[in-house]
Coordinates of N, CA and C in Angstrom, one line a residue:
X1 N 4.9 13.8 37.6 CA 5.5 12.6 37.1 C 7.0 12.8 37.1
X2 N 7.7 11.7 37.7 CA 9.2 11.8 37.8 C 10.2 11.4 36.1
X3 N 10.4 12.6 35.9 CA 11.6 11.9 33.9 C 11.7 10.5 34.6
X4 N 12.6 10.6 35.8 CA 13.4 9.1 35.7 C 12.8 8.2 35.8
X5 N 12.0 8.1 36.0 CA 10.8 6.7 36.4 C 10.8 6.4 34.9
X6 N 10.7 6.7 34.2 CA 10.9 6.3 32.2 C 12.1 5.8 31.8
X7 N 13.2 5.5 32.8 CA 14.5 4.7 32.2 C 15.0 5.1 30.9
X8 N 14.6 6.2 31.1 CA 15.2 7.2 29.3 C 16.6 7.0 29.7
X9 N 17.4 7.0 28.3 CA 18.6 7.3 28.4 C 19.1 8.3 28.8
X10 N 20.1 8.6 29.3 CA 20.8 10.2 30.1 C 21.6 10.8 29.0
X11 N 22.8 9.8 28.8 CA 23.5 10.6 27.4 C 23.3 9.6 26.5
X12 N 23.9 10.2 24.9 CA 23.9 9.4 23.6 C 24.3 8.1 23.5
X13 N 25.4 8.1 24.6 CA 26.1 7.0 24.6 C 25.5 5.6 25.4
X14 N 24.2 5.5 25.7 CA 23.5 4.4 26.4 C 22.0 4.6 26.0
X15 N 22.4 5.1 24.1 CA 21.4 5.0 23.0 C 21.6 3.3 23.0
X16 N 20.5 2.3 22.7 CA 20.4 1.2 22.2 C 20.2 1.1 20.6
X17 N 21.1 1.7 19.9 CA 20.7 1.6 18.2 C 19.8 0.7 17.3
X18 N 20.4 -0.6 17.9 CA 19.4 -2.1 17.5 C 18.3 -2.1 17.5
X19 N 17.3 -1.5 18.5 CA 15.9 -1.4 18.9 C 15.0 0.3 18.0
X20 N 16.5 1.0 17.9 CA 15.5 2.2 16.6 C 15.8 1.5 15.3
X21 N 16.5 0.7 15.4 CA 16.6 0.1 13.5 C 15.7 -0.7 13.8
X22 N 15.1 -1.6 14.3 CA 13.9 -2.8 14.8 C 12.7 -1.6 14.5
X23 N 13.0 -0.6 15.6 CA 11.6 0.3 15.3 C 11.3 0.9 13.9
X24 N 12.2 1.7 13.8 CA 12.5 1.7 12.4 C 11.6 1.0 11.0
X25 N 12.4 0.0 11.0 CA 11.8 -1.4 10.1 C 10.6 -1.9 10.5
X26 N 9.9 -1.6 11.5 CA 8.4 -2.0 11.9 C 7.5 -1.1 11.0
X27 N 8.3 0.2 11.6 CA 7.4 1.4 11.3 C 7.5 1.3 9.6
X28 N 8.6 0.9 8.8 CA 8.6 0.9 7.9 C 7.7 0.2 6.9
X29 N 7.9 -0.9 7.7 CA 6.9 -2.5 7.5 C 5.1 -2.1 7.5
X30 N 4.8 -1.8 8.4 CA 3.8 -1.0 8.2 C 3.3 0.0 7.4
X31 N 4.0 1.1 7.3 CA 4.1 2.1 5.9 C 3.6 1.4 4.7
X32 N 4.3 0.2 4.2 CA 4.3 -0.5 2.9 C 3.1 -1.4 3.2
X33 N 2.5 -1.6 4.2 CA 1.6 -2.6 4.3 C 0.2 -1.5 4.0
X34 N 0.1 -1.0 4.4 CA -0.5 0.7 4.4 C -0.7 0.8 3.0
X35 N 0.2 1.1 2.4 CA 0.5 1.3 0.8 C -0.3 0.8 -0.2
X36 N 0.3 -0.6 0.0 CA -0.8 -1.6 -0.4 C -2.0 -1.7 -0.4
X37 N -2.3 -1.9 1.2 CA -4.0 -2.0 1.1 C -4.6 -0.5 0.5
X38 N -4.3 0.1 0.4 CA -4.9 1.6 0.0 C -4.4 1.9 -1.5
X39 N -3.6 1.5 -1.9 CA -3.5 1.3 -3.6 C -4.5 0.1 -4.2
X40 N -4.9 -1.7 -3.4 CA -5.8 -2.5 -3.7 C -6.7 -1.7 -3.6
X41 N -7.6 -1.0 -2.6 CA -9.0 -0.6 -2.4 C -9.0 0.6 -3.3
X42 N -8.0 1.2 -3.6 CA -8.3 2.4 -4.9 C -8.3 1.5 -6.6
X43 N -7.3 0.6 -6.7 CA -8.1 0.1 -8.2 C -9.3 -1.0 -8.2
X44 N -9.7 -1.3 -6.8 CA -11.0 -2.0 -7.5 C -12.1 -1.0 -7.0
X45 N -11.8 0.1 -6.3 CA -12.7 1.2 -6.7 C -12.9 2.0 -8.1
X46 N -11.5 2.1 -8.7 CA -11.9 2.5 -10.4 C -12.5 1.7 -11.2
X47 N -12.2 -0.1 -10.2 CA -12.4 -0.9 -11.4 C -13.7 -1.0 -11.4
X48 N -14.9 -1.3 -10.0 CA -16.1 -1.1 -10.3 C -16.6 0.3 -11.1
X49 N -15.8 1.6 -10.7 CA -17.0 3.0 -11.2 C -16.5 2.9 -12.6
X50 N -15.5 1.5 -13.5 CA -15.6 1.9 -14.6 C -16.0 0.4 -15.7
X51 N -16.7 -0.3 -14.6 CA -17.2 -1.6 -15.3 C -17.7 -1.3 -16.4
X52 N -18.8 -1.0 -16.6 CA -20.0 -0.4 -17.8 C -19.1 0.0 -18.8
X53 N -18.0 1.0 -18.7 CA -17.3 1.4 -19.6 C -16.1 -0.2 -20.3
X54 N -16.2 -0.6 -19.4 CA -15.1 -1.8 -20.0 C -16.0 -3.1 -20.4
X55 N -17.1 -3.1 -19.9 CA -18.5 -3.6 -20.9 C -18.6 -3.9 -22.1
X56 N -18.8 -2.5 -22.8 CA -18.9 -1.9 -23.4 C -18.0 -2.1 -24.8
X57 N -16.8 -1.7 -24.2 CA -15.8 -1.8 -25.2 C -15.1 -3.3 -25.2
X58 N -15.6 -3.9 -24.2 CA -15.3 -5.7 -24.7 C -15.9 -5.9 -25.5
X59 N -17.1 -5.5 -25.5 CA -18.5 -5.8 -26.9 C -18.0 -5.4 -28.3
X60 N -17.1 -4.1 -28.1 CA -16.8 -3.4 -29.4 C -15.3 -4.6 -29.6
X61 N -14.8 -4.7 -29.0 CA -13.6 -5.3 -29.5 C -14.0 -6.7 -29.9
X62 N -14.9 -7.4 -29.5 CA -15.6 -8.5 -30.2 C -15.8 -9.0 -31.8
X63 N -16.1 -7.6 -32.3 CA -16.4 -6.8 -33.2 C -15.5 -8.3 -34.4
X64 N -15.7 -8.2 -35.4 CA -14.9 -8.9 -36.7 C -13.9 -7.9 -36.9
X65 N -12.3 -8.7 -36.9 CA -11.2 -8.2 -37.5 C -10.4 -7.5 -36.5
X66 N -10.9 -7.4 -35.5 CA -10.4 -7.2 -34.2 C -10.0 -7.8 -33.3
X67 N -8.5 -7.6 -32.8 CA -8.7 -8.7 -31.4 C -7.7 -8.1 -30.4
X68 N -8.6 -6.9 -30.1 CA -8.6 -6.1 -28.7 C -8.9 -6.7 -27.7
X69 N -8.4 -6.3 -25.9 CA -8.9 -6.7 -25.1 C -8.6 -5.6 -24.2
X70 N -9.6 -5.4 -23.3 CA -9.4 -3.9 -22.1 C -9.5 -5.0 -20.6
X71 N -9.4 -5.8 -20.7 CA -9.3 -6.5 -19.5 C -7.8 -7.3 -19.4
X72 N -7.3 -7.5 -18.2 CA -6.0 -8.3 -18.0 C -7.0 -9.4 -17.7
X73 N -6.2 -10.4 -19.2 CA -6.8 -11.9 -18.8 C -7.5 -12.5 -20.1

């Protein structure tokens, strides 16, 4: 396979900068999207393995003289 057939740049100076900050910020964009969905699917995975426990202690905070809550909301 011929390098030049790849239209790479030769020297530094016919770097297109615009298009690594584009890539860049893609790649970035992605990272954070990444982030997210994998921080979402880890807390409603603690949230299911720890229903029963938050059950539980809604019942107890119910309780007279109390006004605890272990749930947002």
């Amino acid at each position: 396979m011929n390098p030049r057939a790849l239209n790479l740049p030769q020297s530094f100076d016919e770097i297109d900068f615009k298009d690594l900050v584009k890539l860049s910020l893609v790649v970035l964009l992605l990272a954070v999207i990444g982030v997210q969905v994998w921080w979402f699917l880890k807390q409603r995975y603690v949230e299911k393995k720890y229903e029963p426990v938050i059950e539980i202690l809604d019942e107890l905070a119910k309780a007279p003289g109390t006004n605890a809550s272990f749930r947002n909301g």
